[in-house]
Structure formats: structure tokens, C-alpha cells
Tab-separated table of C-alpha atoms in Angstrom:
chain	number	residue	atom	x	y	z
A	1	MET	CA	-59.439	123.981	-130.335
A	2	ALA	CA	-61.695	124.362	-127.472
A	3	PRO	CA	-65.444	124.647	-127.852
A	4	LYS	CA	-66.659	128.415	-127.650
A	5	ARG	CA	-68.933	129.122	-124.682
A	6	PRO	CA	-70.634	132.247	-123.513
A	7	GLN	CA	-69.123	134.261	-120.488
A	8	GLY	CA	-70.580	132.581	-117.313
A	9	ALA	CA	-71.460	129.746	-118.273
A	10	GLY	CA	-74.824	120.494	-142.627
A	11	ALA	CA	-79.620	118.859	-146.343
A	12	LEU	CA	-79.459	115.906	-148.499
A	13	GLU	CA	-79.483	118.338	-151.330
A	14	LYS	CA	-82.461	118.274	-154.118
A	15	LYS	CA	-81.656	117.038	-157.246
A	16	GLY	CA	-81.677	119.146	-160.289
A	17	PRO	CA	-79.892	122.258	-161.345
A	18	LYS	CA	-77.551	123.685	-158.867
A	19	ARG	CA	-78.679	127.237	-159.305
A	20	GLY	CA	-82.198	126.691	-158.302
A	21	PRO	CA	-85.411	128.103	-159.902
A	22	GLU	CA	-85.841	131.183	-161.892
A	23	PRO	CA	-87.388	134.169	-159.900
A	24	VAL	CA	-90.927	133.874	-159.669
A	25	PRO	CA	-93.000	136.862	-161.048
A	26	ARG	CA	-94.248	138.996	-158.521
A	27	ALA	CA	-97.239	141.181	-158.571
A	28	PRO	CA	-97.024	145.014	-158.289
A	29	GLY	CA	-97.235	146.230	-154.608
A	30	SER	CA	-95.949	142.723	-153.261
A	31	PRO	CA	-93.711	142.820	-150.292
A	32	GLU	CA	-90.197	143.584	-150.418
A	33	LEU	CA	-87.914	140.694	-150.852
A	34	TYR	CA	-85.302	139.558	-148.237
A	35	ALA	CA	-82.045	137.508	-148.947
A	36	ALA	CA	-79.850	135.347	-146.514
A	37	LEU	CA	-76.743	133.691	-147.480
A	38	ASP	CA	-74.752	131.142	-145.403
A	39	LEU	CA	-71.301	130.510	-146.445
A	40	GLY	CA	-70.218	127.435	-144.474
A	41	THR	CA	-67.074	125.102	-144.176
A	42	ASN	CA	-68.538	122.808	-147.090
A	43	SER	CA	-71.439	124.676	-148.688
A	44	CYS	CA	-72.629	127.985	-150.016
A	45	ARG	CA	-76.332	128.466	-149.741
A	46	MET	CA	-78.673	131.347	-150.574
A	47	LEU	CA	-82.683	132.278	-150.273
A	48	ILE	CA	-84.251	134.934	-151.478
A	49	ALA	CA	-87.894	135.231	-150.075
A	50	GLU	CA	-90.776	137.515	-149.469
A	51	PRO	CA	-92.503	137.648	-145.856
A	52	ARG	CA	-95.853	135.592	-145.905
A	53	GLY	CA	-98.136	135.578	-142.623
A	54	ALA	CA	-95.849	134.100	-139.824
A	55	GLY	CA	-93.119	132.806	-142.503
A	56	PHE	CA	-92.027	133.564	-146.005
A	57	HIS	CA	-92.289	132.311	-149.408
A	58	VAL	CA	-88.958	131.449	-151.330
A	59	VAL	CA	-88.882	132.994	-154.782
A	60	ASP	CA	-85.287	131.976	-155.569
A	61	SER	CA	-82.276	130.091	-154.091
A	62	PHE	CA	-78.889	128.542	-154.463
A	63	SER	CA	-76.840	125.674	-153.181
A	64	LYS	CA	-73.533	124.594	-154.037
A	65	SER	CA	-70.854	122.458	-152.363
A	66	VAL	CA	-67.713	124.854	-152.326
A	67	GLN	CA	-65.589	122.779	-149.819
A	68	LEU	CA	-64.196	126.151	-148.580
A	69	GLY	CA	-62.611	124.626	-145.598
A	70	ILE	CA	-60.930	121.640	-147.217
A	71	GLY	CA	-57.436	121.506	-145.811
A	72	LEU	CA	-57.860	123.854	-143.272
A	73	GLU	CA	-57.287	121.622	-140.442
A	74	ARG	CA	-53.520	121.009	-141.572
A	75	SER	CA	-52.653	124.407	-142.923
A	76	GLY	CA	-54.808	126.830	-140.639
A	77	LYS	CA	-55.536	128.675	-144.162
A	78	LEU	CA	-58.263	128.612	-146.759
A	79	SER	CA	-56.521	127.262	-149.931
A	80	ARG	CA	-56.338	129.292	-153.312
A	81	GLY	CA	-58.566	126.739	-155.026
A	82	SER	CA	-61.109	126.519	-152.305
A	83	MET	CA	-61.204	130.515	-152.443
A	84	THR	CA	-61.485	130.488	-156.300
A	85	ARG	CA	-64.454	128.033	-156.258
A	86	THR	CA	-66.088	129.873	-153.579
A	87	VAL	CA	-65.960	133.302	-155.178
A	88	GLN	CA	-67.511	131.751	-158.468
A	89	ALA	CA	-70.389	130.546	-156.559
A	90	LEU	CA	-70.822	133.705	-155.048
A	91	ARG	CA	-71.075	135.427	-158.400
A	92	ILE	CA	-74.171	133.442	-159.377
A	93	CYS	CA	-75.372	134.590	-155.898
A	94	GLN	CA	-74.876	138.093	-156.781
A	95	GLN	CA	-76.622	137.791	-160.039
A	96	LYS	CA	-79.539	136.412	-158.578
A	97	LEU	CA	-79.600	139.353	-155.878
A	98	ARG	CA	-79.383	141.927	-158.844
A	99	ARG	CA	-81.855	140.211	-160.841
A	100	ASN	CA	-84.437	140.101	-158.235
A	101	LYS	CA	-83.477	143.689	-156.816
A	102	VAL	CA	-82.988	142.550	-153.387
A	103	LYS	CA	-82.198	145.366	-151.057
A	104	ARG	CA	-82.565	143.835	-147.468
A	105	MET	CA	-79.920	140.859	-147.108
A	106	ARG	CA	-77.491	139.148	-144.770
A	107	LEU	CA	-74.673	137.630	-146.193
A	108	VAL	CA	-72.706	135.483	-143.555
A	109	ALA	CA	-69.730	133.231	-143.279
A	110	THR	CA	-69.309	130.866	-140.537
A	111	GLU	CA	-66.481	128.316	-138.987
A	112	ALA	CA	-64.037	128.454	-141.886
A	113	CYS	CA	-63.801	131.997	-142.106
A	114	ARG	CA	-63.566	132.388	-137.958
A	115	ARG	CA	-60.698	130.013	-138.262
A	116	ALA	CA	-58.784	130.858	-141.125
A	117	LEU	CA	-55.850	132.904	-141.043
A	118	ASN	CA	-56.318	134.555	-144.195
A	119	ALA	CA	-60.082	135.109	-143.732
A	120	SER	CA	-59.651	138.829	-143.854
A	121	ASP	CA	-57.761	138.744	-147.164
A	122	PHE	CA	-60.533	136.111	-148.459
A	123	ILE	CA	-63.396	138.511	-147.516
A	124	SER	CA	-61.714	141.581	-149.122
A	125	ARG	CA	-61.562	139.344	-152.392
A	126	VAL	CA	-64.943	138.471	-152.386
A	127	HIS	CA	-65.936	142.154	-151.951
A	128	ARG	CA	-63.546	143.071	-154.718
A	129	GLU	CA	-64.454	140.575	-157.162
A	130	THR	CA	-68.570	140.367	-156.709
A	131	GLY	CA	-69.393	143.596	-154.634
A	132	LEU	CA	-70.928	141.260	-151.771
A	133	LYS	CA	-69.846	142.156	-148.276
A	134	LEU	CA	-69.812	139.018	-146.178
A	135	ASP	CA	-69.975	139.132	-142.361
A	136	ILE	CA	-68.109	136.654	-140.365
A	137	ILE	CA	-70.520	135.836	-137.625
A	138	LYS	CA	-69.736	134.569	-133.975
A	139	PRO	CA	-70.626	131.278	-132.796
A	140	GLU	CA	-73.480	132.696	-130.449
A	141	GLU	CA	-75.223	134.401	-133.420
A	142	GLU	CA	-75.071	131.313	-135.572
A	143	ALA	CA	-76.394	129.130	-132.762
A	144	ARG	CA	-79.405	131.878	-132.146
A	145	LEU	CA	-80.408	131.893	-135.896
A	146	ALA	CA	-80.449	128.129	-135.905
A	147	VAL	CA	-82.874	128.212	-133.063
A	148	ILE	CA	-85.095	130.645	-134.384
A	149	SER	CA	-85.669	128.861	-137.739
A	150	CYS	CA	-87.169	125.993	-135.865
A	151	ALA	CA	-89.428	127.743	-133.779
A	152	PRO	CA	-92.407	126.509	-136.019
A	153	LEU	CA	-91.488	122.871	-135.030
A	154	VAL	CA	-91.430	123.535	-131.385
A	155	SER	CA	-94.350	121.401	-129.694
A	156	PRO	CA	-96.594	123.223	-127.548
A	157	LYS	CA	-96.076	120.474	-125.100
A	158	THR	CA	-92.186	120.825	-124.898
A	159	GLU	CA	-90.749	122.327	-121.651
A	160	ASN	CA	-86.979	121.577	-122.356
A	161	LEU	CA	-85.879	121.994	-125.674
A	162	LEU	CA	-82.377	120.974	-127.288
A	163	VAL	CA	-81.576	122.562	-130.794
A	164	VAL	CA	-78.625	121.176	-132.503
A	165	ASP	CA	-77.092	122.425	-135.803
A	166	ILE	CA	-74.586	120.178	-137.437
A	167	GLY	CA	-72.463	122.141	-139.783
A	168	GLY	CA	-69.547	121.550	-141.918
A	169	GLY	CA	-67.034	123.249	-139.442
A	170	SER	CA	-68.922	123.347	-136.011
A	171	THR	CA	-71.873	122.111	-134.509
A	172	GLU	CA	-74.227	124.286	-132.211
A	173	LEU	CA	-76.257	123.041	-129.217
A	174	VAL	CA	-78.620	125.188	-127.375
A	175	TRP	CA	-80.746	123.971	-124.341
A	176	ILE	CA	-83.860	126.017	-123.817
A	177	ASP	CA	-85.883	125.946	-120.475
A	178	LEU	CA	-89.623	126.689	-121.911
A	179	SER	CA	-91.436	125.468	-118.772
A	180	ASP	CA	-92.546	128.784	-117.558
A	181	VAL	CA	-93.867	129.991	-120.739
A	182	PRO	CA	-97.683	129.091	-121.632
A	183	SER	CA	-97.918	126.260	-124.055
A	184	TYR	CA	-99.586	128.572	-126.467
A	185	ASP	CA	-96.688	130.925	-126.688
A	186	ARG	CA	-93.820	128.662	-126.830
A	187	PRO	CA	-93.120	128.863	-130.585
A	188	GLN	CA	-93.503	132.625	-130.536
A	189	ALA	CA	-91.290	132.637	-127.279
A	190	ILE	CA	-88.590	131.086	-129.470
A	191	MET	CA	-88.686	133.380	-132.071
A	192	ARG	CA	-88.158	136.553	-129.668
A	193	LEU	CA	-84.851	135.106	-129.071
A	194	HIS	CA	-83.832	136.810	-132.533
A	195	SER	CA	-82.607	139.641	-130.422
A	196	GLY	CA	-80.269	137.774	-128.193
A	197	PHE	CA	-80.105	134.939	-125.747
A	198	GLN	CA	-80.286	137.248	-122.806
A	199	GLN	CA	-83.878	138.375	-122.960
A	200	PRO	CA	-84.740	141.985	-121.360
A	201	ASP	CA	-86.822	141.977	-118.438
A	202	SER	CA	-90.535	141.866	-119.509
A	203	ASN	CA	-93.984	141.362	-117.626
A	204	GLN	CA	-94.462	137.849	-119.677
A	205	PRO	CA	-92.678	134.719	-119.117
A	206	GLU	CA	-89.803	134.119	-121.755
A	207	ALA	CA	-87.708	131.307	-123.067
A	208	ARG	CA	-84.680	130.800	-120.752
A	209	VAL	CA	-81.444	129.663	-122.308
A	210	VAL	CA	-80.099	127.254	-119.877
A	211	ASP	CA	-76.654	126.810	-121.845
A	212	TRP	CA	-75.444	126.760	-125.363
A	213	ILE	CA	-72.098	125.514	-126.803
A	214	SER	CA	-70.105	125.708	-130.275
A	215	VAL	CA	-68.263	122.580	-130.754
A	216	PRO	CA	-65.422	123.272	-133.421
A	217	LEU	CA	-66.213	119.820	-134.835
A	218	GLY	CA	-68.650	119.367	-137.916
A	219	VAL	CA	-68.957	117.015	-140.831
A	220	ALA	CA	-65.871	118.211	-142.618
A	221	THR	CA	-63.597	119.004	-139.812
A	222	LEU	CA	-64.371	115.902	-137.694
A	223	ARG	CA	-63.773	113.621	-140.806
A	224	GLU	CA	-60.540	115.375	-141.614
A	225	GLN	CA	-59.346	114.676	-137.948
A	226	PHE	CA	-59.836	111.045	-138.495
A	227	ASN	CA	-58.827	110.714	-142.137
A	228	ASP	CA	-55.820	108.453	-141.308
A	229	VAL	CA	-58.028	105.652	-139.627
A	230	GLU	CA	-58.557	102.974	-142.762
A	231	ASP	CA	-61.151	100.802	-140.867
A	232	ASP	CA	-64.550	102.254	-141.647
A	233	ALA	CA	-66.452	101.087	-138.390
A	234	ALA	CA	-63.338	102.052	-136.172
A	235	ARG	CA	-63.307	105.616	-137.733
A	236	PHE	CA	-67.009	106.022	-137.052
A	237	ALA	CA	-66.669	104.693	-133.413
A	238	LEU	CA	-63.637	106.993	-132.720
A	239	MET	CA	-65.598	110.166	-134.278
A	240	SER	CA	-68.453	109.466	-132.159
A	241	TRP	CA	-66.500	109.015	-129.039
A	242	PHE	CA	-64.441	112.038	-129.692
A	243	PHE	CA	-67.408	114.369	-130.455
A	244	GLU	CA	-68.992	113.132	-127.059
A	245	GLU	CA	-65.661	114.151	-125.221
A	246	ASN	CA	-66.258	117.827	-126.521
A	247	LEU	CA	-69.654	117.923	-124.787
A	248	ALA	CA	-68.267	117.446	-121.239
A	249	ASP	CA	-68.422	121.327	-120.371
A	250	PHE	CA	-72.174	121.537	-121.838
A	251	SER	CA	-73.913	121.784	-118.394
A	252	PRO	CA	-76.999	119.692	-119.566
A	253	TYR	CA	-74.702	116.723	-120.504
A	254	HIS	CA	-74.945	115.642	-117.044
A	255	ALA	CA	-78.587	116.227	-116.880
A	256	THR	CA	-81.049	113.824	-115.417
A	257	GLU	CA	-83.209	111.752	-117.681
A	258	PRO	CA	-85.188	113.752	-119.943
A	259	THR	CA	-89.221	113.962	-119.365
A	260	GLU	CA	-91.672	113.541	-121.878
A	261	ARG	CA	-91.896	117.107	-122.363
A	262	PHE	CA	-88.159	117.148	-123.804
A	263	GLN	CA	-87.764	117.532	-127.457
A	264	ILE	CA	-84.588	117.442	-129.548
A	265	VAL	CA	-84.578	119.511	-132.872
A	266	GLY	CA	-81.968	118.483	-135.360
A	267	THR	CA	-81.063	120.765	-138.240
A	268	SER	CA	-78.438	119.650	-140.790
A	269	GLY	CA	-77.736	117.989	-144.246
A	270	THR	CA	-76.876	114.808	-141.854
A	271	VAL	CA	-80.442	114.780	-140.044
A	272	THR	CA	-82.402	115.302	-143.433
A	273	THR	CA	-80.287	112.406	-145.123
A	274	VAL	CA	-81.046	109.823	-142.215
A	275	ALA	CA	-84.584	110.973	-142.429
A	276	ALA	CA	-84.731	110.480	-145.924
A	277	SER	CA	-82.998	107.101	-145.998
A	278	HIS	CA	-85.347	105.972	-142.948
A	279	LEU	CA	-88.492	106.866	-144.965
A	280	GLY	CA	-86.701	105.056	-148.072
A	281	LEU	CA	-87.511	108.040	-150.680
A	282	LYS	CA	-86.206	107.612	-153.906
A	283	ARG	CA	-86.174	111.475	-154.565
A	284	TYR	CA	-85.910	113.913	-151.770
A	285	ASP	CA	-89.343	115.418	-150.680
A	286	ARG	CA	-89.060	118.220	-148.049
A	287	THR	CA	-92.727	118.103	-147.101
A	288	LYS	CA	-92.053	114.468	-145.787
A	289	VAL	CA	-88.914	115.127	-143.912
A	290	ASP	CA	-89.165	118.669	-142.274
A	291	GLY	CA	-90.952	118.029	-138.983
A	292	LEU	CA	-90.424	114.338	-139.086
A	293	ARG	CA	-90.105	112.723	-135.625
A	294	MET	CA	-87.512	109.556	-135.419
A	295	THR	CA	-86.737	107.553	-132.515
A	296	SER	CA	-83.111	106.624	-131.457
A	297	GLU	CA	-83.907	103.070	-132.682
A	298	GLN	CA	-84.779	104.412	-136.141
A	299	ILE	CA	-81.678	106.563	-136.486
A	300	ASP	CA	-79.486	103.693	-135.292
A	301	THR	CA	-80.997	101.278	-137.914
A	302	VAL	CA	-80.329	103.715	-140.611
A	303	ILE	CA	-76.660	104.159	-139.196
A	304	ARG	CA	-75.991	100.562	-138.978
A	305	SER	CA	-77.100	100.398	-142.867
A	306	TYR	CA	-74.844	102.875	-143.665
A	307	LEU	CA	-71.808	100.967	-142.025
A	308	ALA	CA	-73.005	97.981	-143.869
A	309	MET	CA	-72.921	99.496	-147.176
A	310	GLY	CA	-69.118	100.555	-146.806
A	311	PRO	CA	-67.999	103.546	-148.598
A	312	GLY	CA	-68.634	102.392	-152.207
A	313	GLY	CA	-72.234	101.559	-151.218
A	314	ARG	CA	-72.653	104.769	-149.596
A	315	ARG	CA	-71.249	106.514	-152.744
A	316	ALA	CA	-73.771	104.644	-154.913
A	317	ASP	CA	-76.900	105.206	-152.703
A	318	PRO	CA	-79.107	107.870	-154.400
A	319	ARG	CA	-80.459	108.812	-150.967
A	320	ILE	CA	-77.181	110.082	-149.590
A	321	GLY	CA	-76.059	111.832	-152.753
A	322	SER	CA	-72.648	112.349	-154.449
A	323	ASP	CA	-72.170	115.437	-152.714
A	324	ARG	CA	-72.682	113.822	-149.078
A	325	HIS	CA	-71.358	110.290	-149.382
A	326	ALA	CA	-67.882	111.382	-147.922
A	327	LEU	CA	-69.486	113.277	-144.924
A	328	ILE	CA	-72.284	111.262	-143.889
A	329	MET	CA	-70.444	109.085	-141.530
A	330	SER	CA	-69.066	111.950	-139.585
A	331	GLY	CA	-72.147	113.534	-139.489
A	332	ALA	CA	-73.970	110.487	-138.135
A	333	ALA	CA	-71.039	110.104	-135.495
A	334	ILE	CA	-72.314	113.327	-134.050
A	335	LEU	CA	-75.751	112.270	-134.330
A	336	GLN	CA	-75.198	109.258	-132.537
A	337	ALA	CA	-73.282	110.874	-129.876
A	338	LEU	CA	-76.274	113.167	-129.149
A	339	MET	CA	-78.961	110.271	-129.142
A	340	ARG	CA	-76.684	108.457	-126.660
A	341	CYS	CA	-76.558	111.353	-124.374
A	342	TRP	CA	-80.007	112.268	-124.309
A	343	PRO	CA	-82.062	109.130	-125.426
A	344	THR	CA	-85.602	110.351	-126.717
A	345	ASN	CA	-88.247	109.606	-129.209
A	346	ARG	CA	-88.803	113.343	-129.726
A	347	LEU	CA	-86.025	113.944	-132.356
A	348	SER	CA	-87.713	116.619	-134.792
A	349	VAL	CA	-86.203	116.753	-138.127
A	350	ALA	CA	-85.733	120.231	-139.305
A	351	ASP	CA	-85.109	121.068	-143.170
A	352	ARG	CA	-84.211	124.541	-142.107
A	353	GLY	CA	-81.246	126.326	-140.743
A	354	LEU	CA	-79.090	129.341	-140.584
A	355	ARG	CA	-80.525	130.762	-143.931
A	356	GLU	CA	-84.098	130.545	-142.634
A	357	GLY	CA	-82.940	131.924	-139.393
A	358	LEU	CA	-81.314	134.902	-140.980
A	359	LEU	CA	-84.633	135.565	-142.846
A	360	TYR	CA	-86.895	135.443	-139.819
A	361	ALA	CA	-84.490	137.405	-137.888
A	362	GLN	CA	-84.353	140.335	-140.498
A	363	MET	CA	-88.128	140.111	-140.929
A	364	SER	CA	-89.017	139.816	-137.183
A	365	ALA	CA	-86.681	143.136	-136.778
A	366	ASP	CA	-88.816	144.777	-139.610
A	367	GLY	CA	-92.238	143.779	-137.971
A	368	VAL	CA	-93.377	142.190	-141.192
A	369	LEU	CA	-94.169	138.662	-139.711
A	370	ASP	CA	-97.413	137.719	-138.113
A	371	THR	CA	-96.094	135.844	-135.229
A	372	ALA	CA	-99.216	135.202	-133.657
A	373	ALA	CA	-99.868	132.647	-136.648
A	374	LEU	CA	-97.196	130.270	-135.538
């Protein structure tokens, strides 16, 4: 399947209970709660939060590996077992939404449901059994939401920005030119993209989307395509090469050498897992990972260590985790291909993504965020 493009042109999960924390007691008159649910090819994740300043405070969450897209590459359909697992997870989400009395929410599904021949039947089943209405979003909206979630990590010195979101079923890349935007306004300019990549004419310089692409290869789908290759190192090399081949139509792929004012922001479980391994964390700590900058050399060192471990070693490594060990090498192959195309010492690690983008977009549209504080 060809990458999706415009006309004209996943975290190392935190240890502990899968259901997340219990709702935080809220004072009378506190801001209305918002919810964002991301049903991907591999995971079902949800955040419930209240706006606070330029961001938000999470009061409840949920994350579970449901493997919705398992077997999709072969059959073109969501399997009965994967749909049942996912519905069970969504029932928990529905209980959390009701318990927190959430009224403002976006509940979205991505690549697996975009591709599955029986997606409409699955969406109807979810509504029938849980009461939740899932919205299958287009690749452009998924890319846009990933971009705005990373706005707080954009350096005021950055003039060219590449945001990469490595998902289970697809990978979104967005290249943004910020050179005309005053340095103090660059994070806010990214946030203003919540209304669309094509910005309306205004009197102020805006972020310009040079190009974006949605490659239908994520950690689950890429791994499934090369499952028949037995040699671990050979499979990794083939996956990395194949992903790079799918970038050929992305216009910045042939860009000149990035300047010192170029920044890549990577958001995914792969990126945060590599960062945690680089830091040698025995227990995942979001405050140490989110916003960390890694060089190509540091990333390659971690990836070489994963290859040296072999499948058994990766399975036993607590920094990778039992839910991610089977997918980490396909994610690492994507990451290595990206760093090979655009070598830079400005890879910023983002422990944030589609859910955070959904929350930012809702809150920005409602005018409840203090974006001047970014």
C-alpha cells in the first residue's frame, strides 16, 4: 500500500496496574474535564485531563496492548479475537469516562481501522456494547495531532522541524518551516496548526508545512511483513532499508544537509524505549525521558546493544518491557532509517503523541489554554 500524502504535494509503558490511577478528587468549580482515546494497531490508550495554564493535568488514564491489527496484513480484516480484546479494554475506558463525568471527548481509531475491510462492523459493535462512538481519523489529522502535541518541545532556535510519530500500523512525518516565525512565537505557531496544515492568511508569520507523509508501516505492520526472515540482524537491516524506500516521495528526503537550526522530534514507544535504555533506567521515569536530546551515535549504540542481546535478551530486558520486546526492532529499524536520512544531534524525545494532541486541539478550540505561557 502506498504512503498517503496531501493533494499537490508507538512508550515504554510504565510499570504497574494497566488501568492507571484512580480519579483525582477535584475541587468544586474546577475546570471541565476532557478525554482523548487513541485506538491504534497495537494499543488502546486514554487520558482524562483538566486544562491548566498552557497545558493540562491528567486526572485518570488507561493503557493496554490489545493487538487490534494482528493478522491484518494477511487477511485484510480485524480478527474476532483482537476485536473481543479491544472491546473489553474499551469497556474499562467507558467506565472511567462515566466515573469522571466527562462530557468533552475525542475517541479515535487509526491505521488498523482505516485499512480493515470489516472496520465499520467493528465500530458498530463497539458502540453497541460500550456506548462509545469511535471516529476513524484520516492520516492528515493523525499527523497534525502528533505535531501539536510536541509544540512545547520545539526550540526557539529551530527553523526547520521534522516531527515523526512511529505508530503500530503507520508512521507519520511532517516537515515544518519556521524560519519566518519570530523565535519567541515558534511553539505557539506549532500549536496553531490544530485547525489544519493549510493556515488561513493572517498578518503574522505562520508555521509552513513543507510536506507531510503517512507511511503505512509501523512497528506491528513492518514486523509482520518480515516475519519469515529468521536471522535477527538480517531482518533488522531489511526492515530499515524497506522503510527508507517508502520515504522516496517525501520531498525533504532529498533535502540538503540540515543546518544547526534543524530539529527532529520523535514521538512513540520506540523512541522513549531507546531513550530509557540510553539512560540506563531501571524504572521508567517520564520526567527524565520527555524532552531528552539524543545524538545519532547514542541511538546507534542502543540499537547495536539490542541486536547483540538477541530476541531472548530483549525479552528479558526490563527497560524494553514484556509488551514491547517483539516490536522494538521494527521500531528501531524505522528510527535508524530516519537518522540515516537526516543526521543530526537534535533528536528530541517526546513522551507524548496522539492523545495529547487530541487534548490540546479540544482545549485550544475551546479557548481554555494559556498558549502565551508555552
